[in-house]
XYZ file of C-alpha atoms in Angstrom:
266
model
C 16.285 -0.697 -19.254
C 16.005 2.893 -19.769
C 17.682 4.161 -22.840
C 19.910 7.076 -22.933
C 20.583 7.289 -26.494
C 18.281 10.359 -26.941
C 19.026 11.898 -23.475
C 19.798 15.660 -23.182
C 23.458 16.197 -22.716
C 22.699 17.710 -19.359
C 21.427 14.578 -18.214
C 24.250 12.393 -19.141
C 25.760 10.626 -16.126
C 29.155 12.166 -16.897
C 27.516 15.818 -16.570
C 25.758 15.120 -13.161
C 27.294 16.031 -9.566
C 26.397 12.506 -8.422
C 26.696 8.954 -9.907
C 23.786 7.015 -11.091
C 24.432 4.524 -8.249
C 24.288 7.521 -5.610
C 21.096 8.679 -7.480
C 19.704 5.328 -7.085
C 20.254 5.324 -3.346
C 18.996 8.703 -2.883
C 15.769 8.051 -4.949
C 15.162 4.674 -2.923
C 15.595 6.551 0.387
C 13.234 9.358 -0.653
C 10.516 6.836 -1.527
C 10.942 4.970 1.576
C 11.119 7.943 3.939
C 7.773 9.272 2.869
C 4.345 7.617 3.794
C 2.030 9.387 1.033
C 2.361 10.677 -2.633
C 0.413 11.716 -5.585
C -1.041 8.605 -7.606
C -1.756 9.264 -11.078
C -4.075 6.802 -12.924
C -5.742 6.808 -16.470
C -9.478 7.814 -15.935
C -11.912 5.205 -17.138
C -14.594 7.607 -16.597
C -12.862 10.642 -18.390
C -11.567 8.616 -21.500
C -7.998 8.055 -20.564
C -7.284 11.627 -18.886
C -4.542 11.478 -16.257
C -6.124 11.484 -12.708
C -4.275 12.434 -9.795
C -4.953 12.031 -6.007
C -3.152 11.748 -2.579
C -2.575 8.131 -1.472
C -0.790 6.744 1.717
C 1.591 3.969 0.665
C 4.300 1.623 2.086
C 7.317 0.166 0.389
C 7.581 -3.737 0.676
C 10.735 -5.897 1.046
C 11.477 -5.806 -2.716
C 11.247 -1.946 -2.962
C 7.837 -1.802 -4.432
C 5.222 0.761 -3.338
C 2.075 -0.893 -2.054
C -1.115 1.006 -1.845
C -4.671 0.019 -0.390
C -7.656 1.224 -2.307
C -11.402 1.019 -1.858
C -13.420 -0.903 -4.466
C -15.565 2.244 -5.073
C -12.504 4.504 -5.461
C -11.743 6.113 -8.885
C -8.212 4.785 -8.703
C -9.457 1.092 -8.339
C -11.657 1.491 -11.300
C -9.038 3.082 -13.367
C -6.308 0.420 -12.390
C -8.948 -2.258 -13.418
C -9.170 -0.702 -16.856
C -5.472 0.243 -17.350
C -2.788 -0.888 -15.017
C -0.243 1.776 -15.955
C 0.135 4.411 -13.024
C 2.732 6.814 -11.672
C 3.480 7.678 -8.080
C 5.103 10.943 -7.343
C 6.686 11.761 -4.035
C 8.202 14.999 -3.084
C 10.711 15.931 -0.324
C 10.666 19.417 0.560
C 7.226 21.090 0.413
C 7.446 22.005 4.058
C 10.944 22.770 3.983
C 10.958 25.115 1.201
C 8.064 27.017 2.641
C 9.684 27.400 6.059
C 13.013 28.465 4.371
C 11.521 30.488 1.637
C 13.444 28.512 -0.989
C 12.453 27.330 -4.429
C 10.435 24.039 -3.906
C 12.142 22.527 -7.222
C 15.501 22.654 -5.555
C 14.316 19.653 -3.373
C 14.284 16.147 -4.431
C 11.374 14.236 -6.025
C 10.878 10.882 -7.469
C 8.199 9.502 -9.929
C 7.847 5.939 -10.030
C 6.221 4.658 -13.277
C 4.641 1.256 -12.822
C 1.902 -1.309 -13.486
C -0.383 -1.966 -10.524
C -1.499 -5.352 -9.773
C -3.577 -6.904 -6.906
C -1.080 -7.904 -4.007
C -1.030 -11.710 -3.704
C -1.962 -13.639 -0.520
C 1.912 -14.535 0.183
C 3.036 -10.843 -0.336
C 0.416 -9.600 1.959
C 2.397 -11.248 4.961
C 4.829 -8.571 4.205
C 2.823 -5.813 2.686
C -0.034 -5.451 5.389
C 2.191 -4.812 8.639
C 4.444 -2.362 6.936
C 1.455 -0.643 5.773
C -0.330 -0.562 9.067
C 2.832 0.766 10.760
C 2.756 3.779 8.428
C -1.184 4.063 8.317
C -2.484 2.688 11.556
C -6.052 3.901 10.764
C -6.115 1.528 7.964
C -6.754 -1.456 10.060
C -10.436 -0.043 10.444
C -11.012 0.802 6.718
C -12.778 -2.471 5.985
C -15.630 -1.302 8.242
C -16.760 1.222 5.761
C -16.060 -0.459 2.359
C -14.127 -3.117 0.693
C -10.386 -2.511 0.244
C -7.756 -4.298 -1.613
C -3.904 -4.059 -1.742
C -2.177 -3.089 -4.969
C 1.471 -3.688 -5.594
C 3.164 -1.306 -8.034
C 5.608 -3.301 -10.377
C 8.179 -0.656 -11.265
C 8.842 -0.003 -14.818
C 11.178 3.016 -14.707
C 12.152 5.824 -12.120
C 12.700 9.418 -12.809
C 14.598 11.244 -10.062
C 15.422 14.846 -9.644
C 17.401 15.885 -6.464
C 18.046 19.366 -7.605
C 20.581 20.966 -9.994
C 22.990 18.221 -11.376
C 21.085 15.269 -10.117
C 18.639 14.295 -13.003
C 18.364 10.753 -13.926
C 16.333 8.237 -15.593
C 16.740 4.994 -13.383
C 16.209 1.324 -14.328
C 13.776 -0.723 -12.434
C 15.925 -3.696 -11.981
C 18.814 -1.403 -10.220
C 15.952 0.107 -8.127
C 14.952 -2.908 -6.420
C 15.624 -3.654 -2.747
C 17.545 -6.797 -1.756
C 20.230 -7.939 0.614
C 22.676 -6.600 -1.762
C 21.555 -3.098 -1.143
C 21.048 -3.632 2.681
C 24.305 -2.922 4.643
C 22.979 -4.803 7.492
C 22.479 -7.961 5.790
C 25.694 -9.527 6.933
C 25.325 -8.828 10.691
C 21.363 -8.799 10.993
C 21.293 -12.414 12.605
C 23.712 -11.379 15.248
C 21.692 -8.163 16.227
C 18.471 -10.002 16.274
C 19.972 -12.567 18.768
C 21.348 -9.709 20.922
C 18.027 -7.962 20.997
C 16.092 -11.106 21.989
C 18.638 -11.962 24.719
C 19.065 -8.557 26.394
C 16.646 -5.953 25.337
C 13.003 -7.524 25.004
C 11.884 -4.768 27.376
C 12.860 -2.328 24.591
C 10.790 -4.507 22.097
C 7.825 -4.493 24.155
C 8.049 -0.623 24.419
C 8.311 -0.292 20.735
C 5.362 -2.360 20.295
C 3.422 -0.218 22.912
C 4.439 2.966 21.495
C 3.984 2.344 17.663
C 1.171 -0.192 17.748
C -0.750 0.351 21.060
C -0.527 -2.913 22.143
C 0.547 -3.794 25.828
C 2.710 -6.808 25.810
C 5.041 -8.608 28.423
C 8.640 -8.517 27.206
C 8.794 -12.361 27.484
C 5.935 -12.398 24.843
C 7.669 -10.592 22.201
C 10.481 -11.631 19.775
C 12.398 -9.810 17.155
C 12.261 -11.820 13.973
C 13.828 -9.688 11.217
C 15.944 -6.730 10.766
C 16.876 -4.563 7.533
C 18.394 -1.267 7.338
C 14.981 0.339 7.217
C 13.396 -1.188 10.325
C 12.727 -4.482 12.152
C 10.050 -7.211 12.748
C 8.683 -8.608 15.788
C 6.371 -11.398 16.550
C 4.003 -11.637 19.489
C 3.129 -14.523 21.653
C -0.216 -15.004 19.556
C 1.734 -15.293 16.201
C 1.006 -11.675 15.146
C 3.717 -10.099 12.938
C 4.451 -6.155 13.362
C 6.680 -4.031 11.518
C 8.518 -1.181 13.195
C 10.358 1.248 10.873
C 13.515 3.493 11.682
C 13.251 7.208 11.183
C 16.162 6.893 8.561
C 18.170 3.987 6.867
C 20.619 2.474 9.102
C 24.202 1.272 8.735
C 26.230 -1.049 10.750
C 28.042 2.054 12.552
C 24.854 3.607 13.618
C 22.477 0.823 14.146
C 22.809 0.977 17.815
C 22.149 4.654 18.410
C 19.265 4.419 15.655
C 17.659 1.635 17.612
C 17.964 3.713 20.928
C 16.375 6.630 19.081
C 13.553 4.585 17.762
C 12.958 3.023 21.174
C 13.018 6.618 22.922
C 10.337 7.934 20.220
C 8.264 4.856 21.198
C 8.278 5.671 24.806
C 7.670 9.234 24.102
C 4.420 8.221 22.354
C 3.410 6.016 25.222
């Protein structure tokens, strides 16, 4: 838990424009909606000085960021020496420049975590999510040895603009069926897609993963508010993220939008 005993009065929940629950959801959505951030590790070579660099990442089923790092990278050496890291993600750099606005008026989140090697079991979830966001990562191993690291969240700092300033608990930040509005109806939606819309599933596989498959050879196997899972005839599992979180009310138009985006890419 993050103590608020010494919090500045301006940061107390009762003095914010939104509740802590709303801040938690906004921060979670911001982390999920981006595919890269600034990873800061403690430099082994420079005696513990903070060392920052851009990294792509994906968010796993538990809400943890996962990163892929080459064994020769500074971050890899630093994490081996000290697992404490921060991942900073900012929402509005391009929007601020385009609109001529203050970049600090846009949301940002800092995830403070301890990095650990992703387990073999977790890789079944992490690798497809990462490859959806970073398709070129499938060929990284041809150049160097790479490893996945999962960031076990310790605390989260979220600033969404004026009146949206919070320290957030790691426990409340975790993703689960309790934070997924589609959980109660997911199975019905999966069955409907498999019965009536396998052509759309095949189009998404082609558009987002570059794989030509027959509709009969692709099956939807999972669904959450952030995307869906499909399985091909050869057993390969693929992840397809939605462009934004879904609710029960807008799931259908969001799936249609995702299919249309896939067909446009094809």
